[in-house]
PDB file of C-alpha atoms and ligand atoms in Angstrom:
ATOM      1  CA  MET A  27      17.698 -13.760  -3.136  1.00 53.00           C
ATOM      2  CA  LEU A  28      14.226 -12.204  -3.191  1.00 63.00           C
ATOM      3  CA  GLY A  29      13.954 -13.071  -6.897  1.00 69.00           C
ATOM      4  CA  GLN A  30      11.515 -15.944  -6.455  1.00 89.00           C
ATOM      5  CA  ASP A  31       9.535 -14.215  -3.738  1.00 93.00           C
ATOM      6  CA  ARG A  32       6.946 -12.412  -5.830  1.00 97.00           C
ATOM      7  CA  LEU A  33       3.770 -10.528  -5.046  1.00 98.00           C
ATOM      8  CA  GLU A  34       0.740 -11.980  -6.821  1.00 98.00           C
ATOM      9  CA  ILE A  35      -2.403  -9.865  -7.187  1.00 98.00           C
ATOM     10  CA  GLY A  36      -5.306 -10.135  -9.592  1.00 96.00           C
ATOM     11  CA  GLY A  37      -3.532 -12.607 -11.888  1.00 96.00           C
ATOM     12  CA  LYS A  38      -0.364 -10.466 -12.133  1.00 97.00           C
ATOM     13  CA  SER A  39       3.033 -11.129 -10.623  1.00 97.00           C
ATOM     14  CA  PHE A  40       5.349  -8.389  -9.316  1.00 97.00           C
ATOM     15  CA  SER A  41       8.949  -8.372  -8.150  1.00 97.00           C
ATOM     16  CA  SER A  42       8.402  -5.128  -6.206  1.00 98.00           C
ATOM     17  CA  ARG A  43       6.182  -4.865  -3.120  1.00 98.00           C
ATOM     18  CA  PHE A  44       6.075  -1.076  -3.315  1.00 98.00           C
ATOM     19  CA  MET A  45       2.944   0.728  -4.543  1.00 98.00           C
ATOM     20  CA  ILE A  46       3.597   4.421  -4.938  1.00 98.00           C
ATOM     21  CA  GLY A  47       1.362   7.493  -5.201  1.00 96.00           C
ATOM     22  CA  THR A  48       1.860  10.192  -7.807  1.00 94.00           C
ATOM     23  CA  GLY A  49       0.612  13.285  -5.947  1.00 93.00           C
ATOM     24  CA  ARG A  50       2.241  16.063  -3.905  1.00 93.00           C
ATOM     25  CA  TYR A  51       5.765  16.000  -5.439  1.00 96.00           C
ATOM     26  CA  PRO A  52       7.552  19.347  -5.756  1.00 97.00           C
ATOM     27  CA  ASN A  53       7.676  19.040  -9.566  1.00 95.00           C
ATOM     28  CA  PRO A  54       7.227  16.469 -12.379  1.00 93.00           C
ATOM     29  CA  TYR A  55      10.980  15.818 -12.672  1.00 95.00           C
ATOM     30  CA  ILE A  56      11.328  14.859  -9.005  1.00 96.00           C
ATOM     31  CA  GLN A  57       8.125  12.822  -9.259  1.00 95.00           C
ATOM     32  CA  GLN A  58       9.522  10.824 -12.151  1.00 94.00           C
ATOM     33  CA  GLU A  59      12.966  10.295 -10.587  1.00 96.00           C
ATOM     34  CA  ALA A  60      11.477   9.294  -7.220  1.00 97.00           C
ATOM     35  CA  ILE A  61       9.176   6.790  -8.879  1.00 96.00           C
ATOM     36  CA  LYS A  62      12.146   5.366 -10.789  1.00 96.00           C
ATOM     37  CA  ALA A  63      14.203   5.129  -7.575  1.00 97.00           C
ATOM     38  CA  SER A  64      11.354   3.314  -5.819  1.00 98.00           C
ATOM     39  CA  GLU A  65      11.386   0.572  -8.490  1.00 97.00           C
ATOM     40  CA  ALA A  66       7.644   0.334  -7.832  1.00 97.00           C
ATOM     41  CA  GLU A  67       5.626  -1.502 -10.462  1.00 97.00           C
ATOM     42  CA  ILE A  68       2.201  -0.334  -9.291  1.00 97.00           C
ATOM     43  CA  LEU A  69       1.237   3.323  -9.495  1.00 96.00           C
ATOM     44  CA  THR A  70      -1.771   4.909  -7.837  1.00 96.00           C
ATOM     45  CA  PHE A  71      -3.471   8.238  -8.595  1.00 94.00           C
ATOM     46  CA  ALA A  72      -6.853   9.844  -8.005  1.00 93.00           C
ATOM     47  CA  ILE A  73      -9.172   9.363 -10.968  1.00 91.00           C
ATOM     48  CA  ARG A  74     -10.693  12.779 -10.326  1.00 85.00           C
ATOM     49  CA  ARG A  75      -7.280  14.306 -11.153  1.00 77.00           C
ATOM     50  CA  VAL A  76      -7.046  12.572 -14.542  1.00 78.00           C
ATOM     51  CA  ASN A  77      -8.517  13.900 -17.767  1.00 69.00           C
ATOM     52  CA  LEU A  78     -10.718  10.923 -18.654  1.00 71.00           C
ATOM     53  CA  ASP A  79     -11.416  12.256 -22.145  1.00 70.00           C
ATOM     54  CA  ALA A  80      -7.746  11.820 -23.057  1.00 68.00           C
ATOM     55  CA  PRO A  81      -6.018   9.678 -20.424  1.00 67.00           C
ATOM     56  CA  ASP A  82      -2.984   9.123 -22.709  1.00 62.00           C
ATOM     57  CA  GLU A  83      -2.318  12.855 -22.778  1.00 57.00           C
ATOM     58  CA  ASP A  84      -2.962  13.419 -19.116  1.00 57.00           C
ATOM     59  CA  ALA A  85      -0.389  15.536 -17.276  1.00 56.00           C
ATOM     60  CA  ILE A  86      -0.024  13.075 -14.405  1.00 60.00           C
ATOM     61  CA  LEU A  87       0.602  10.057 -16.571  1.00 64.00           C
ATOM     62  CA  GLN A  88       2.211  11.607 -19.636  1.00 59.00           C
ATOM     63  CA  HIS A  89       5.744  12.112 -18.340  1.00 59.00           C
ATOM     64  CA  LEU A  90       5.776   8.580 -16.914  1.00 65.00           C
ATOM     65  CA  ASP A  91       5.378   7.303 -20.428  1.00 61.00           C
ATOM     66  CA  GLY A  92       7.701   4.488 -21.433  1.00 61.00           C
ATOM     67  CA  MET A  93       7.768   3.105 -17.905  1.00 71.00           C
ATOM     68  CA  ASN A  94       5.901  -0.115 -17.545  1.00 83.00           C
ATOM     69  CA  PHE A  95       3.397   0.216 -14.694  1.00 94.00           C
ATOM     70  CA  THR A  96       0.223  -1.425 -13.532  1.00 95.00           C
ATOM     71  CA  TYR A  97      -2.136   1.452 -12.855  1.00 95.00           C
ATOM     72  CA  LEU A  98      -4.148   1.395  -9.654  1.00 97.00           C
ATOM     73  CA  PRO A  99      -6.489   4.381  -9.969  1.00 96.00           C
ATOM     74  CA  ASN A 100      -8.230   5.338  -6.755  1.00 97.00           C
ATOM     75  CA  THR A 101     -11.669   6.719  -5.988  1.00 97.00           C
ATOM     76  CA  SER A 102     -10.491   9.391  -3.554  1.00 96.00           C
ATOM     77  CA  GLY A 103     -13.088  12.134  -3.223  1.00 95.00           C
ATOM     78  CA  ALA A 104     -15.933   9.586  -3.180  1.00 97.00           C
ATOM     79  CA  LYS A 105     -18.164   9.861  -0.143  1.00 97.00           C
ATOM     80  CA  THR A 106     -20.464   6.902  -0.840  1.00 98.00           C
ATOM     81  CA  ALA A 107     -20.301   3.448  -2.420  1.00 98.00           C
ATOM     82  CA  ASP A 108     -22.413   4.708  -5.338  1.00 98.00           C
ATOM     83  CA  GLU A 109     -19.940   7.499  -6.074  1.00 97.00           C
ATOM     84  CA  ALA A 110     -16.965   5.136  -5.855  1.00 98.00           C
ATOM     85  CA  VAL A 111     -18.646   2.642  -8.193  1.00 98.00           C
ATOM     86  CA  ARG A 112     -19.435   5.387 -10.693  1.00 97.00           C
ATOM     87  CA  ILE A 113     -15.832   6.668 -10.630  1.00 96.00           C
ATOM     88  CA  ALA A 114     -14.446   3.132 -11.077  1.00 97.00           C
ATOM     89  CA  ARG A 115     -16.721   2.460 -14.056  1.00 97.00           C
ATOM     90  CA  LEU A 116     -15.620   5.738 -15.679  1.00 95.00           C
ATOM     91  CA  ALA A 117     -11.947   4.823 -15.258  1.00 94.00           C
ATOM     92  CA  LYS A 118     -12.544   1.417 -16.799  1.00 95.00           C
ATOM     93  CA  ALA A 119     -14.581   2.821 -19.682  1.00 95.00           C
ATOM     94  CA  SER A 120     -11.841   5.331 -20.505  1.00 93.00           C
ATOM     95  CA  GLY A 121      -9.339   2.468 -20.767  1.00 92.00           C
ATOM     96  CA  ILE A 122      -7.174   3.403 -17.762  1.00 91.00           C
ATOM     97  CA  SER A 123      -7.491   0.141 -15.835  1.00 93.00           C
ATOM     98  CA  ASN A 124      -9.856  -2.440 -14.419  1.00 96.00           C
ATOM     99  CA  TRP A 125      -7.851  -2.299 -11.202  1.00 98.00           C
ATOM    100  CA  ILE A 126      -9.388  -0.006  -8.617  1.00 98.00           C
ATOM    101  CA  LYS A 127      -8.394   1.192  -5.193  1.00 98.00           C
ATOM    102  CA  VAL A 128     -11.668   1.846  -3.380  1.00 98.00           C
ATOM    103  CA  GLU A 129     -11.167   4.896  -1.196  1.00 98.00           C
ATOM    104  CA  ILE A 130     -14.282   6.369   0.445  1.00 98.00           C
ATOM    105  CA  SER A 131     -14.063   8.975   3.184  1.00 97.00           C
ATOM    106  CA  VAL A 132     -16.574  11.396   4.619  1.00 93.00           C
ATOM    107  CA  ASN A 133     -14.679  12.957   7.476  1.00 94.00           C
ATOM    108  CA  GLU A 134     -12.452  15.688   6.046  1.00 93.00           C
ATOM    109  CA  LYS A 135     -10.390  15.944   9.206  1.00 95.00           C
ATOM    110  CA  THR A 136      -9.333  12.293   9.461  1.00 95.00           C
ATOM    111  CA  LEU A 137      -9.999  11.052   5.911  1.00 96.00           C
ATOM    112  CA  LEU A 138     -10.598   7.690   7.570  1.00 97.00           C
ATOM    113  CA  PRO A 139     -12.307   5.173   5.276  1.00 97.00           C
ATOM    114  CA  ASP A 140     -16.048   4.595   5.676  1.00 98.00           C
ATOM    115  CA  PRO A 141     -16.174   0.846   6.436  1.00 97.00           C
ATOM    116  CA  ILE A 142     -19.791   0.253   5.420  1.00 98.00           C
ATOM    117  CA  GLU A 143     -19.614   2.074   2.097  1.00 98.00           C
ATOM    118  CA  THR A 144     -16.206   0.495   1.375  1.00 98.00           C
ATOM    119  CA  LEU A 145     -17.614  -3.002   1.854  1.00 98.00           C
ATOM    120  CA  LYS A 146     -20.635  -2.187  -0.353  1.00 98.00           C
ATOM    121  CA  ALA A 147     -18.479  -0.807  -3.176  1.00 98.00           C
ATOM    122  CA  THR A 148     -16.059  -3.736  -2.968  1.00 98.00           C
ATOM    123  CA  GLU A 149     -18.928  -6.226  -3.317  1.00 98.00           C
ATOM    124  CA  ILE A 150     -20.384  -4.467  -6.356  1.00 98.00           C
ATOM    125  CA  LEU A 151     -17.083  -3.885  -8.185  1.00 98.00           C
ATOM    126  CA  ALA A 152     -15.701  -7.379  -7.530  1.00 98.00           C
ATOM    127  CA  LYS A 153     -18.921  -8.847  -9.010  1.00 98.00           C
ATOM    128  CA  GLU A 154     -18.397  -6.649 -12.087  1.00 98.00           C
ATOM    129  CA  GLY A 155     -14.937  -8.141 -12.621  1.00 98.00           C
ATOM    130  CA  PHE A 156     -12.776  -5.291 -11.288  1.00 98.00           C
ATOM    131  CA  VAL A 157      -9.560  -6.124  -9.465  1.00 98.00           C
ATOM    132  CA  VAL A 158     -10.546  -4.400  -6.229  1.00 98.00           C
ATOM    133  CA  LEU A 159      -8.092  -3.219  -3.599  1.00 98.00           C
ATOM    134  CA  PRO A 160     -10.047  -1.461  -0.830  1.00 98.00           C
ATOM    135  CA  TYR A 161      -8.360   1.046   1.466  1.00 98.00           C
ATOM    136  CA  THR A 162      -9.829   0.292   4.868  1.00 98.00           C
ATOM    137  CA  SER A 163      -9.414   0.715   8.594  1.00 97.00           C
ATOM    138  CA  ASP A 164      -7.191  -1.737  10.454  1.00 98.00           C
ATOM    139  CA  ASP A 165     -10.072  -3.828  11.789  1.00 98.00           C
ATOM    140  CA  PRO A 166      -9.446  -7.598  11.475  1.00 98.00           C
ATOM    141  CA  VAL A 167     -13.154  -8.462  11.108  1.00 98.00           C
ATOM    142  CA  LEU A 168     -13.741  -5.886   8.402  1.00 98.00           C
ATOM    143  CA  CYS A 169     -10.592  -6.934   6.515  1.00 98.00           C
ATOM    144  CA  LYS A 170     -11.884 -10.510   6.464  1.00 98.00           C
ATOM    145  CA  ARG A 171     -15.293  -9.315   5.228  1.00 98.00           C
ATOM    146  CA  LEU A 172     -13.618  -7.409   2.395  1.00 98.00           C
ATOM    147  CA  GLU A 173     -11.681 -10.508   1.386  1.00 98.00           C
ATOM    148  CA  GLU A 174     -14.927 -12.524   1.383  1.00 98.00           C
ATOM    149  CA  ALA A 175     -16.549  -9.799  -0.735  1.00 98.00           C
ATOM    150  CA  GLY A 176     -13.980 -10.464  -3.456  1.00 98.00           C
ATOM    151  CA  ALA A 177     -11.127  -8.022  -2.767  1.00 98.00           C
ATOM    152  CA  ALA A 178      -7.969  -9.044  -4.620  1.00 98.00           C
ATOM    153  CA  ALA A 179      -5.907  -7.510  -1.810  1.00 98.00           C
ATOM    154  CA  VAL A 180      -6.923  -5.636   1.328  1.00 98.00           C
ATOM    155  CA  MET A 181      -5.247  -2.365   2.308  1.00 98.00           C
ATOM    156  CA  PRO A 182      -5.565  -1.411   5.977  1.00 98.00           C
ATOM    157  CA  GLY A 183      -4.228   2.009   6.936  1.00 98.00           C
ATOM    158  CA  GLY A 184      -1.296   2.313   9.312  1.00 98.00           C
ATOM    159  CA  ALA A 185      -2.588   5.771  10.354  1.00 98.00           C
ATOM    160  CA  PRO A 186      -4.664   8.526   8.675  1.00 98.00           C
ATOM    161  CA  ILE A 187      -3.466   9.599   5.220  1.00 97.00           C
ATOM    162  CA  GLY A 188      -0.613  12.072   5.192  1.00 97.00           C
ATOM    163  CA  THR A 189       0.002  12.000   8.952  1.00 98.00           C
ATOM    164  CA  GLY A 190       3.253  10.012   8.918  1.00 98.00           C
ATOM    165  CA  LEU A 191       2.303   8.593  12.333  1.00 98.00           C
ATOM    166  CA  GLY A 192       3.352   5.048  11.441  1.00 98.00           C
ATOM    167  CA  ILE A 193       1.554   1.866  12.434  1.00 98.00           C
ATOM    168  CA  LEU A 194      -0.793   2.850  15.236  1.00 98.00           C
ATOM    169  CA  ASN A 195      -2.037  -0.670  15.942  1.00 98.00           C
ATOM    170  CA  PRO A 196       0.590  -3.326  15.191  1.00 98.00           C
ATOM    171  CA  TYR A 197      -1.442  -5.885  17.150  1.00 98.00           C
ATOM    172  CA  ASN A 198      -4.407  -5.532  14.784  1.00 98.00           C
ATOM    173  CA  LEU A 199      -2.167  -5.598  11.735  1.00 98.00           C
ATOM    174  CA  GLY A 200      -0.608  -8.858  12.956  1.00 97.00           C
ATOM    175  CA  LEU A 201      -4.082 -10.397  13.353  1.00 98.00           C
ATOM    176  CA  ILE A 202      -5.178  -9.184   9.915  1.00 98.00           C
ATOM    177  CA  VAL A 203      -2.145 -10.778   8.274  1.00 98.00           C
ATOM    178  CA  GLU A 204      -2.596 -14.017  10.219  1.00 97.00           C
ATOM    179  CA  GLU A 205      -6.192 -14.439   9.031  1.00 96.00           C
ATOM    180  CA  ALA A 206      -5.748 -13.322   5.424  1.00 98.00           C
ATOM    181  CA  ASN A 207      -5.861 -15.435   2.279  1.00 98.00           C
ATOM    182  CA  VAL A 208      -5.213 -12.429   0.035  1.00 98.00           C
ATOM    183  CA  PRO A 209      -2.265 -10.013   0.138  1.00 98.00           C
ATOM    184  CA  ILE A 210      -2.404  -7.385   2.885  1.00 98.00           C
ATOM    185  CA  ILE A 211      -0.955  -4.054   1.761  1.00 98.00           C
ATOM    186  CA  VAL A 212      -0.407  -1.407   4.433  1.00 98.00           C
ATOM    187  CA  ASP A 213      -1.683   1.843   2.948  1.00 97.00           C
ATOM    188  CA  ALA A 214      -1.364   5.345   4.364  1.00 97.00           C
ATOM    189  CA  GLY A 215       0.001   7.132   7.369  1.00 98.00           C
ATOM    190  CA  LEU A 216       3.527   5.758   7.233  1.00 98.00           C
ATOM    191  CA  GLY A 217       6.405   8.147   7.809  1.00 98.00           C
ATOM    192  CA  SER A 218       9.837   6.619   7.591  1.00 97.00           C
ATOM    193  CA  ALA A 219      11.808   3.530   6.612  1.00 98.00           C
ATOM    194  CA  MET A 220      11.341   2.218  10.158  1.00 98.00           C
ATOM    195  CA  ASP A 221       7.529   2.122   9.713  1.00 98.00           C
ATOM    196  CA  ILE A 222       7.890   0.342   6.412  1.00 98.00           C
ATOM    197  CA  ALA A 223      10.239  -2.327   7.822  1.00 98.00           C
ATOM    198  CA  GLN A 224       7.807  -2.824  10.723  1.00 98.00           C
ATOM    199  CA  ALA A 225       4.866  -3.360   8.362  1.00 98.00           C
ATOM    200  CA  MET A 226       6.820  -5.911   6.365  1.00 98.00           C
ATOM    201  CA  GLU A 227       8.128  -7.672   9.497  1.00 98.00           C
ATOM    202  CA  LEU A 228       4.529  -8.018  10.676  1.00 97.00           C
ATOM    203  CA  GLY A 229       3.917 -10.000   7.496  1.00 98.00           C
ATOM    204  CA  ALA A 230       2.354  -7.420   5.199  1.00 98.00           C
ATOM    205  CA  SER A 231       2.696  -8.387   1.538  1.00 98.00           C
ATOM    206  CA  GLY A 232       3.483  -4.838   0.488  1.00 98.00           C
ATOM    207  CA  VAL A 233       3.161  -1.149   1.251  1.00 98.00           C
ATOM    208  CA  LEU A 234       1.415   1.752  -0.473  1.00 98.00           C
ATOM    209  CA  MET A 235       2.683   5.253   0.210  1.00 98.00           C
ATOM    210  CA  ASN A 236       2.705   8.746  -1.176  1.00 98.00           C
ATOM    211  CA  THR A 237       3.304  11.541   1.361  1.00 98.00           C
ATOM    212  CA  PRO A 238       6.411  10.100   3.081  1.00 98.00           C
ATOM    213  CA  VAL A 239       8.188  10.060  -0.276  1.00 98.00           C
ATOM    214  CA  ALA A 240       6.697  13.083  -2.031  1.00 98.00           C
ATOM    215  CA  LYS A 241       7.039  15.394   0.974  1.00 98.00           C
ATOM    216  CA  ALA A 242      10.462  14.233   2.162  1.00 98.00           C
ATOM    217  CA  LYS A 243      13.287  16.779   1.981  1.00 98.00           C
ATOM    218  CA  ASP A 244      14.804  14.600  -0.743  1.00 98.00           C
ATOM    219  CA  PRO A 245      12.021  12.501  -2.327  1.00 98.00           C
ATOM    220  CA  ILE A 246      14.393  10.604  -4.628  1.00 98.00           C
ATOM    221  CA  LYS A 247      16.622   9.460  -1.760  1.00 98.00           C
ATOM    222  CA  MET A 248      13.577   8.650   0.356  1.00 98.00           C
ATOM    223  CA  ALA A 249      12.056   6.529  -2.417  1.00 98.00           C
ATOM    224  CA  ARG A 250      15.215   4.433  -2.441  1.00 98.00           C
ATOM    225  CA  ALA A 251      15.256   4.223   1.375  1.00 98.00           C
ATOM    226  CA  MET A 252      11.658   2.956   1.334  1.00 98.00           C
ATOM    227  CA  LYS A 253      12.445   0.364  -1.341  1.00 98.00           C
ATOM    228  CA  LEU A 254      15.357  -0.945   0.744  1.00 98.00           C
ATOM    229  CA  ALA A 255      13.212  -0.948   3.900  1.00 98.00           C
ATOM    230  CA  ILE A 256      10.566  -3.043   2.148  1.00 98.00           C
ATOM    231  CA  GLU A 257      13.219  -5.543   1.114  1.00 98.00           C
ATOM    232  CA  ALA A 258      14.888  -5.593   4.548  1.00 98.00           C
ATOM    233  CA  GLY A 259      11.559  -6.021   6.343  1.00 98.00           C
ATOM    234  CA  ARG A 260      10.467  -8.761   3.975  1.00 98.00           C
ATOM    235  CA  LEU A 261      13.754 -10.671   4.369  1.00 98.00           C
ATOM    236  CA  SER A 262      13.576 -10.316   8.144  1.00 98.00           C
ATOM    237  CA  TYR A 263       9.997 -11.650   8.126  1.00 98.00           C
ATOM    238  CA  LEU A 264      10.968 -14.620   5.968  1.00 97.00           C
ATOM    239  CA  ALA A 265      14.087 -15.302   8.057  1.00 97.00           C
ATOM    240  CA  GLY A 266      12.045 -15.374  11.300  1.00 96.00           C
ATOM    241  CA  ARG A 267      12.996 -13.072  14.156  1.00 93.00           C
ATOM    242  CA  ILE A 268      14.168 -14.405  17.546  1.00 94.00           C
ATOM    243  CA  PRO A 269      11.524 -14.484  20.275  1.00 93.00           C
ATOM    244  CA  LYS A 270      11.732 -11.643  22.799  1.00 93.00           C
ATOM    245  CA  LYS A 271      12.928 -12.722  26.287  1.00 95.00           C
ATOM    246  CA  LYS A 272      12.902 -10.990  29.638  1.00 96.00           C
ATOM    247  CA  TYR A 273      16.430 -12.020  30.747  1.00 97.00           C
ATOM    248  CA  ALA A 274      19.865 -12.215  29.133  1.00 95.00           C
ATOM    249  CA  THR A 275      21.331 -15.232  27.407  1.00 92.00           C
ATOM    250  CA  ALA A 276      25.130 -15.201  27.002  1.00 92.00           C
ATOM    251  CA  SER A 277      26.348 -15.351  23.438  1.00 88.00           C
ATOM    252  CA  SER A 278      29.134 -17.785  24.393  1.00 84.00           C
ATOM    253  CA  LYS A 279      29.040 -20.560  27.007  1.00 76.00           C
ATOM    254  CA  LEU A 280      30.070 -19.469  30.519  1.00 67.00           C
ATOM    255  CA  GLU A 281      29.929 -22.869  32.432  1.00 67.00           C
ATOM    256  CA  ASN A 282      33.641 -23.635  32.898  1.00 63.00           C
ATOM    257  CA  LEU A 283      34.975 -20.131  33.493  1.00 61.00           C
ATOM    258  CA  SER A 284      35.136 -20.432  37.365  1.00 59.00           C
ATOM    259  CA  SER A 285      37.179 -23.702  37.394  1.00 54.00           C
ATOM    260  CA  LYS A 286      40.033 -22.302  35.249  1.00 52.00           C
TER     261      LYS A 286
HETATM  262  C1  DXP B 308      -2.096   8.259  -3.016  1.00 97.08           C
HETATM  263  C2  DXP B 308      -2.947   7.499  -2.124  1.00 97.08           C
HETATM  264  O1  DXP B 308      -3.544   6.525  -2.508  1.00 97.08           O
HETATM  265  C3  DXP B 308      -3.099   7.986  -0.737  1.00 97.08           C
HETATM  266  O2  DXP B 308      -4.427   8.329  -0.568  1.00 97.08           O
HETATM  267  C4  DXP B 308      -2.623   6.903   0.159  1.00 97.08           C
HETATM  268  O3  DXP B 308      -3.574   6.483   1.021  1.00 97.08           O
HETATM  269  C5  DXP B 308      -1.296   7.156   0.727  1.00 97.08           C
HETATM  270  O4  DXP B 308      -1.259   7.724   1.987  1.00 97.08           O
HETATM  271  P1  DXP B 308       0.049   8.510   2.468  1.00 97.08           P
HETATM  272  O5  DXP B 308       0.065   9.756   1.663  1.00 97.08           O
HETATM  273  O6  DXP B 308      -0.127   8.740   3.942  1.00 97.08           O
HETATM  274  O7  DXP B 308       1.232   7.627   2.152  1.00 97.08           O
END
């Protein structure tokens, strides 16, 4: 039923709307099985964790060999636009990907994205032909500016990375989706299948997550739960929910009950 409903980004078409992170799993076996269970087609990882001299032999990517992914390397660890641009160019030059998740944070406590540096880096990298997916705060104006700067998709955070707090500002996320002409991917801070379904019901085109899967008691089961939540939320969004009302409406007609 969802077969024709595909996610299009940067000239590629995906049947899955799940982007999954590769870090923080208990071991490589569970990482691999969880990623398989997620049926994600887009994989993200920090470039600073990859051996750029021999990306094919890298420990993170090696045991995922044979699985057909689009790689979305990220610039985590960058504190400025210049650093993010340099990291992205290195990843491209080493043949990993010309897709890049711009992730720039200065504040170690919140890891919240720096909006000004993120916009700068997005502008530069989009002009250089990268497929740029910036991780950003959930500000509708900024998300629009990133789209105008050439982002192939925009990725507002639900909450700070790794917190599992869910979508802190559903109102903003609704506005962002309403205004967008590129896919909106909710990235970071999600905790459970409920958060994922909510993001999709608000009209997000997809979800990126790492911690809620990797740190779950059973990451493989959780990866499957998240996949199903994405599909359920997407179907619910497409089907159109009923409007909320203050008072009851009977499910069957009551008019003639008193005369019988
Ligand atoms: C792996 C990655 O890209 C993370 O930085 C991302 O933002 C996911 O956040 P969570 O770990 O909260 O899912």
